[in-house]
CSV table of C-alpha atoms and ligand atoms in Angstrom, one decimal:
chain,number,residue,atom,x,y,z
A,1,MET,CA,-186.7,-139.3,-61.0
A,2,THR,CA,-184.5,-138.4,-58.0
A,3,GLY,CA,-184.5,-140.6,-54.8
A,4,GLY,CA,-185.5,-138.9,-51.5
A,5,ALA,CA,-183.4,-138.1,-48.5
A,6,LEU,CA,-184.5,-140.3,-45.5
A,7,ARG,CA,-183.3,-139.3,-42.1
A,8,CYS,CA,-184.1,-140.6,-38.6
A,9,GLU,CA,-183.2,-139.1,-35.4
A,10,ASP,CA,-182.8,-141.1,-32.0
A,11,ILE,CA,-185.5,-143.7,-33.2
A,12,GLN,CA,-186.7,-146.0,-30.3
A,13,VAL,CA,-189.0,-148.8,-30.4
A,14,ALA,CA,-189.7,-150.9,-27.4
A,15,PHE,CA,-191.6,-154.3,-27.0
A,16,GLY,CA,-192.5,-154.3,-23.2
A,17,GLY,CA,-189.1,-154.2,-21.6
A,18,LEU,CA,-187.3,-154.9,-24.6
A,19,LYS,CA,-185.7,-151.9,-26.5
A,20,ALA,CA,-185.7,-153.4,-30.0
A,21,VAL,CA,-184.4,-150.1,-31.6
A,22,ALA,CA,-182.5,-148.1,-29.0
A,23,GLY,CA,-181.7,-144.8,-30.3
A,24,VAL,CA,-180.9,-144.9,-34.1
A,25,SER,CA,-179.9,-141.7,-35.9
A,26,PHE,CA,-178.9,-141.9,-39.6
A,27,ALA,CA,-179.0,-139.8,-42.6
A,28,PHE,CA,-179.7,-141.8,-46.0
A,29,GLU,CA,-178.7,-139.8,-48.8
A,30,PRO,CA,-180.4,-139.7,-52.0
A,31,ASN,CA,-180.0,-142.2,-54.8
A,32,ARG,CA,-177.7,-144.5,-52.9
A,33,LEU,CA,-178.3,-148.1,-51.9
A,34,TYR,CA,-177.8,-148.9,-48.2
A,35,GLY,CA,-177.4,-152.7,-47.1
A,36,LEU,CA,-178.7,-152.9,-43.5
A,37,ILE,CA,-177.1,-155.9,-41.9
A,38,GLY,CA,-176.7,-157.3,-38.4
A,39,PRO,CA,-177.3,-160.3,-36.4
A,40,ASN,CA,-180.7,-161.9,-35.9
A,41,GLY,CA,-182.8,-160.0,-33.7
A,42,ALA,CA,-180.7,-156.8,-34.0
A,43,GLY,CA,-183.7,-154.7,-34.7
A,44,LYS,CA,-183.3,-154.3,-38.6
A,45,THR,CA,-186.9,-155.1,-39.5
A,46,THR,CA,-188.1,-153.1,-36.5
A,47,LEU,CA,-186.1,-150.1,-37.6
A,48,MET,CA,-187.6,-150.4,-41.1
A,49,ASN,CA,-191.0,-150.6,-39.5
A,50,ALA,CA,-190.3,-147.4,-37.7
A,51,LEU,CA,-189.4,-145.6,-40.9
A,52,SER,CA,-192.4,-147.0,-42.8
A,53,GLY,CA,-194.8,-146.2,-40.0
A,54,HIS,CA,-195.6,-150.0,-39.3
A,55,ALA,CA,-194.0,-149.6,-35.7
A,56,THR,CA,-195.0,-147.3,-32.8
A,57,LEU,CA,-192.1,-145.0,-31.8
A,58,SER,CA,-191.5,-144.6,-28.2
A,59,GLY,CA,-189.1,-141.9,-29.2
A,60,GLY,CA,-187.3,-140.1,-32.1
A,61,LYS,CA,-188.2,-138.5,-35.7
A,62,VAL,CA,-188.3,-139.5,-39.2
A,63,PHE,CA,-187.8,-136.9,-42.1
A,64,LEU,CA,-188.3,-137.4,-45.8
A,65,ASP,CA,-186.7,-134.6,-47.7
A,66,ASP,CA,-186.7,-132.5,-44.6
A,67,ARG,CA,-190.4,-132.9,-43.9
A,68,ASP,CA,-191.2,-134.4,-40.6
A,69,ILE,CA,-193.4,-137.7,-41.4
A,70,THR,CA,-193.1,-139.1,-37.8
A,71,ARG,CA,-196.7,-138.7,-37.3
A,72,LEU,CA,-198.0,-139.5,-40.8
A,73,PRO,CA,-200.0,-142.8,-41.1
A,74,ILE,CA,-198.6,-145.4,-43.5
A,75,HIS,CA,-200.6,-144.5,-46.6
A,76,ALA,CA,-199.8,-140.9,-46.4
A,77,ARG,CA,-196.1,-141.8,-46.2
A,78,THR,CA,-196.6,-143.9,-49.3
A,79,ARG,CA,-198.1,-140.7,-50.9
A,80,ALA,CA,-195.1,-138.8,-49.7
A,81,GLY,CA,-192.8,-141.3,-51.7
A,82,LEU,CA,-191.7,-143.8,-49.4
A,83,GLY,CA,-192.4,-147.6,-50.5
A,84,ARG,CA,-191.9,-150.8,-48.3
A,85,SER,CA,-191.8,-154.5,-49.0
A,86,PHE,CA,-192.1,-157.1,-46.6
A,87,GLN,CA,-190.5,-160.4,-45.5
A,88,ILE,CA,-193.7,-162.2,-45.4
A,89,THR,CA,-195.3,-161.9,-49.1
A,90,LYS,CA,-198.7,-160.0,-49.1
A,91,ILE,CA,-199.8,-161.2,-52.6
A,92,PHE,CA,-203.2,-162.7,-53.1
A,93,ALA,CA,-202.5,-166.4,-53.9
A,94,GLY,CA,-205.8,-167.1,-55.8
A,95,MET,CA,-205.4,-164.1,-58.2
A,96,THR,CA,-203.2,-163.8,-61.2
A,97,VAL,CA,-200.0,-161.9,-61.2
A,98,LEU,CA,-201.5,-159.0,-63.3
A,99,GLU,CA,-204.6,-159.1,-61.2
A,100,ASN,CA,-202.4,-158.6,-58.0
A,101,LEU,CA,-201.0,-155.5,-59.8
A,102,GLU,CA,-204.1,-154.2,-60.8
A,103,LEU,CA,-205.6,-154.5,-57.4
A,104,GLY,CA,-202.4,-152.6,-55.9
A,105,ALA,CA,-202.4,-150.0,-58.6
A,106,PHE,CA,-206.3,-149.4,-58.0
A,107,ALA,CA,-205.6,-149.1,-54.3
A,108,HIS,CA,-202.9,-146.6,-54.7
A,109,ARG,CA,-204.9,-144.5,-57.3
A,110,HIS,CA,-208.3,-144.5,-55.6
A,111,ARG,CA,-207.2,-145.3,-51.9
A,112,VAL,CA,-209.7,-148.2,-51.7
A,113,GLN,CA,-209.4,-152.0,-52.5
A,114,PRO,CA,-212.0,-152.8,-55.3
A,115,PHE,CA,-213.5,-156.0,-54.3
A,116,TRP,CA,-216.5,-155.3,-55.9
A,117,LEU,CA,-215.3,-155.0,-59.6
A,118,PRO,CA,-212.1,-156.1,-61.7
A,119,ALA,CA,-209.7,-153.4,-61.2
A,120,GLY,CA,-208.3,-153.9,-64.6
A,121,ARG,CA,-211.4,-152.6,-66.2
A,122,PHE,CA,-209.7,-148.9,-65.6
A,123,PRO,CA,-207.5,-148.2,-68.3
A,124,ARG,CA,-204.9,-146.3,-66.3
A,125,VAL,CA,-205.0,-149.0,-63.5
A,126,ARG,CA,-204.2,-151.5,-66.3
A,127,GLU,CA,-201.4,-149.3,-67.6
A,128,ASP,CA,-199.8,-148.9,-64.2
A,129,ALA,CA,-199.9,-152.6,-63.7
A,130,GLU,CA,-198.6,-153.5,-67.0
A,131,LYS,CA,-195.8,-151.0,-66.7
A,132,VAL,CA,-194.6,-152.6,-63.2
A,133,LEU,CA,-195.2,-156.1,-65.0
A,134,GLU,CA,-192.5,-155.2,-67.5
A,135,GLN,CA,-190.3,-153.5,-64.9
A,136,VAL,CA,-190.0,-156.8,-62.8
A,137,GLY,CA,-189.8,-159.1,-65.8
A,138,LEU,CA,-193.1,-161.0,-65.2
A,139,ALA,CA,-194.9,-160.2,-68.4
A,140,SER,CA,-194.9,-163.7,-69.9
A,141,LEU,CA,-196.4,-164.9,-66.6
A,142,ALA,CA,-199.0,-162.1,-66.4
A,143,HIS,CA,-202.0,-164.5,-66.4
A,144,MET,CA,-200.5,-167.4,-64.1
A,145,PRO,CA,-202.2,-167.5,-60.7
A,146,ALA,CA,-199.8,-165.8,-58.1
A,147,GLU,CA,-199.6,-169.3,-56.1
A,148,ASN,CA,-198.0,-171.0,-58.9
A,149,LEU,CA,-195.0,-168.5,-59.0
A,150,SER,CA,-191.7,-169.8,-57.9
A,151,HIS,CA,-190.3,-168.2,-54.8
A,152,GLY,CA,-188.2,-165.7,-56.8
A,153,ASP,CA,-191.1,-164.7,-59.0
A,154,GLN,CA,-193.3,-164.3,-56.0
A,155,ARG,CA,-190.6,-162.1,-54.6
A,156,ALA,CA,-190.4,-160.2,-57.9
A,157,LEU,CA,-194.1,-159.7,-57.5
A,158,GLU,CA,-193.9,-158.2,-54.1
A,159,VAL,CA,-191.4,-155.9,-55.2
A,160,GLY,CA,-193.5,-154.9,-58.1
A,161,LEU,CA,-196.2,-154.1,-55.7
A,162,THR,CA,-194.1,-151.5,-54.0
A,163,LEU,CA,-193.1,-150.1,-57.2
A,164,LEU,CA,-196.9,-149.2,-58.1
A,165,SER,CA,-196.5,-145.8,-56.0
A,166,ASP,CA,-193.2,-145.2,-57.9
A,167,PRO,CA,-191.5,-144.7,-54.4
A,168,ARG,CA,-188.4,-142.2,-54.2
A,169,VAL,CA,-187.3,-144.0,-51.2
A,170,LEU,CA,-187.8,-147.8,-51.1
A,171,LEU,CA,-187.4,-150.0,-48.1
A,172,LEU,CA,-186.9,-153.7,-49.1
A,173,ASP,CA,-187.1,-156.3,-46.4
A,174,GLU,CA,-185.3,-159.5,-47.7
A,175,PRO,CA,-186.4,-159.4,-51.3
A,176,LEU,CA,-184.3,-162.1,-52.0
A,177,ALA,CA,-185.2,-164.6,-49.3
A,178,GLY,CA,-186.0,-168.0,-50.6
A,179,VAL,CA,-184.7,-167.3,-54.1
A,180,GLY,CA,-182.9,-170.6,-55.3
A,181,HIS,CA,-179.1,-170.1,-56.4
A,182,ASP,CA,-179.8,-170.7,-59.8
A,183,ARG,CA,-182.0,-167.6,-59.8
A,184,LEU,CA,-180.1,-165.4,-57.5
A,185,GLU,CA,-178.2,-163.4,-60.3
A,186,GLN,CA,-181.5,-162.7,-62.1
A,187,ALA,CA,-183.1,-161.6,-58.9
A,188,ILE,CA,-180.0,-159.4,-58.1
A,189,GLY,CA,-180.3,-158.1,-61.6
A,190,LEU,CA,-184.0,-157.0,-61.0
A,191,ILE,CA,-183.0,-155.3,-57.6
A,192,ARG,CA,-180.5,-153.3,-59.5
A,193,ARG,CA,-182.8,-152.3,-62.2
A,194,VAL,CA,-185.9,-151.2,-60.0
A,195,VAL,CA,-183.6,-149.3,-57.4
A,196,ALA,CA,-182.0,-146.9,-60.3
A,197,GLY,CA,-183.2,-143.2,-59.4
A,198,ARG,CA,-184.5,-144.2,-55.9
A,199,THR,CA,-183.0,-144.2,-52.3
A,200,VAL,CA,-182.9,-147.6,-51.0
A,201,LEU,CA,-182.7,-149.5,-47.7
A,202,LEU,CA,-182.2,-153.2,-48.2
A,203,ILE,CA,-182.2,-156.0,-45.5
A,204,GLU,CA,-180.1,-158.9,-46.8
A,205,HIS,CA,-178.8,-161.8,-44.9
A,206,ASN,CA,-176.5,-163.0,-47.7
A,207,MET,CA,-173.1,-161.2,-47.1
A,208,ASP,CA,-171.9,-161.6,-50.6
A,209,VAL,CA,-174.9,-160.1,-52.3
A,210,VAL,CA,-175.4,-157.2,-49.7
A,211,MET,CA,-171.7,-156.3,-50.4
A,212,GLN,CA,-172.0,-156.5,-54.0
A,213,VAL,CA,-175.0,-154.5,-54.5
A,214,SER,CA,-174.9,-151.8,-51.8
A,215,ASP,CA,-173.2,-148.3,-52.2
A,216,ALA,CA,-173.0,-148.3,-48.3
A,217,ILE,CA,-173.6,-150.6,-45.4
A,218,VAL,CA,-175.3,-150.0,-42.0
A,219,VAL,CA,-174.5,-152.5,-39.3
A,220,MET,CA,-176.9,-152.8,-36.3
A,221,VAL,CA,-176.4,-154.7,-33.3
A,222,GLN,CA,-178.6,-155.0,-30.3
A,223,GLY,CA,-180.9,-152.2,-31.4
A,224,GLN,CA,-178.1,-149.7,-32.1
A,225,LEU,CA,-176.0,-148.8,-35.0
A,226,LEU,CA,-172.5,-150.3,-34.7
A,227,ALA,CA,-170.9,-148.9,-37.9
A,228,SER,CA,-171.5,-147.5,-41.4
A,229,GLY,CA,-169.4,-147.0,-44.5
A,230,SER,CA,-168.6,-148.4,-47.8
A,231,PRO,CA,-168.8,-152.2,-48.1
A,232,ASP,CA,-164.9,-152.5,-47.8
A,233,GLN,CA,-164.7,-150.2,-44.7
A,234,VAL,CA,-167.3,-152.1,-43.1
A,235,LYS,CA,-165.7,-155.4,-43.9
A,236,ALA,CA,-162.4,-154.2,-42.6
A,237,ASN,CA,-163.9,-152.7,-39.3
A,238,PRO,CA,-162.6,-154.5,-36.3
A,239,ALA,CA,-165.7,-153.8,-34.3
A,240,VAL,CA,-168.0,-155.5,-36.8
A,241,ARG,CA,-165.6,-158.3,-37.4
A,242,SER,CA,-165.8,-159.1,-33.5
A,243,ALA,CA,-169.2,-158.4,-32.9
A,244,TYR,CA,-171.0,-159.5,-36.0
A,245,LEU,CA,-169.0,-161.4,-38.4
A,246,GLY,CA,-167.8,-163.7,-35.5
A,247,GLU,CA,-164.3,-163.2,-35.9
A,248,ASP,CA,-161.5,-162.0,-33.4
A,249,ALA,CA,-160.6,-158.3,-34.0
B,1,LIG,N1,-193.9,-157.6,-32.5
B,1,LIG,C1,-193.1,-157.7,-31.7
B,1,LIG,N2,-193.3,-158.2,-30.3
B,1,LIG,C2,-192.2,-158.4,-29.4
B,1,LIG,N3,-190.9,-158.4,-29.9
B,1,LIG,C3,-190.6,-158.2,-31.0
B,1,LIG,C4,-191.8,-158.0,-32.1
B,1,LIG,N4,-191.0,-157.6,-33.1
B,1,LIG,C5,-189.8,-157.9,-32.9
B,1,LIG,N5,-189.6,-158.2,-31.6
B,1,LIG,C6,-188.3,-158.4,-31.1
B,1,LIG,O1,-187.5,-157.3,-31.3
B,1,LIG,C7,-186.1,-157.6,-31.5
B,1,LIG,C8,-185.7,-157.2,-33.1
B,1,LIG,O2,-186.4,-158.0,-33.9
B,1,LIG,P1,-186.3,-157.7,-35.4
B,1,LIG,O3,-187.1,-158.5,-36.2
B,1,LIG,O4,-186.3,-156.1,-35.7
B,1,LIG,O5,-184.6,-158.1,-35.8
B,1,LIG,P2,-184.0,-158.2,-37.0
B,1,LIG,O6,-182.7,-157.6,-36.9
B,1,LIG,O7,-184.9,-157.8,-38.1
B,1,LIG,O8,-183.9,-159.8,-37.1
B,1,LIG,P3,-183.8,-161.0,-38.2
B,1,LIG,O9,-182.7,-160.7,-38.8
B,1,LIG,O10,-184.0,-162.2,-37.4
B,1,LIG,O11,-185.1,-160.6,-39.0
B,1,LIG,C9,-185.9,-159.2,-31.3
B,1,LIG,O12,-185.5,-159.4,-30.0
B,1,LIG,C10,-187.5,-159.6,-31.5
B,1,LIG,O13,-187.7,-160.8,-31.0
């Protein structure tokens, strides 16, 4: 698999008078992992929502492999190869880990939620779910109710749900949030594994982690791009240091 190229041109999202994203243009190159950083309220999640179709644009365009997807609804973007995880987990607490993945796999294959029958009855749905179960390292917990999972394992399941559509571009909104220090290395290992062959945009607040895993860093401040470059370039950028890292340039 090869990651897709994602490009946005002059993206704008406003909430009333607030310009949460105020004209962002950027080309994400295939097969690279981009860390999206910036202070609280900078517009990171809103930009991700704009790319995935979860926010209404007041201006701008989104392209996936040069195809204009600006007006495509969310499910059509998923079909086109764009996957998205959320800060707030969307798993069904009362179902087991495997059932959650089966439900997601069924919904992806058949475009409906199968509330009337066990999705795992369909062999290909079961296969899809079991493949992802292995990918995210949850095979031994397949039959555990999702509500009993640790924070870290819930995050892994959430990432797994996004992998069911085998996206070429993956947008990950804080997939490590709530993961304890003792599980962080394991969680980082998971991210590294699942992103192989994909283009990834990752929102992550832990600077050590984001600098460690990213090929490139994109910095947002007040709805706009402040800087982009390799982790070392961004760390050394005086504008980033003063505006974001809280240091004098
Ligand atoms: N649905 C909404 N309605 C109104 N304002 C919103 C909405 N979503 C976000 N905002 C505002 O838009 C701005 C950008 O928010 P956003 O969540 O995108 O920032 P962020 O960089 O992801 O922040 P954080 O790091 O805290 O998650 C903030 O001022 C926020 O309060």
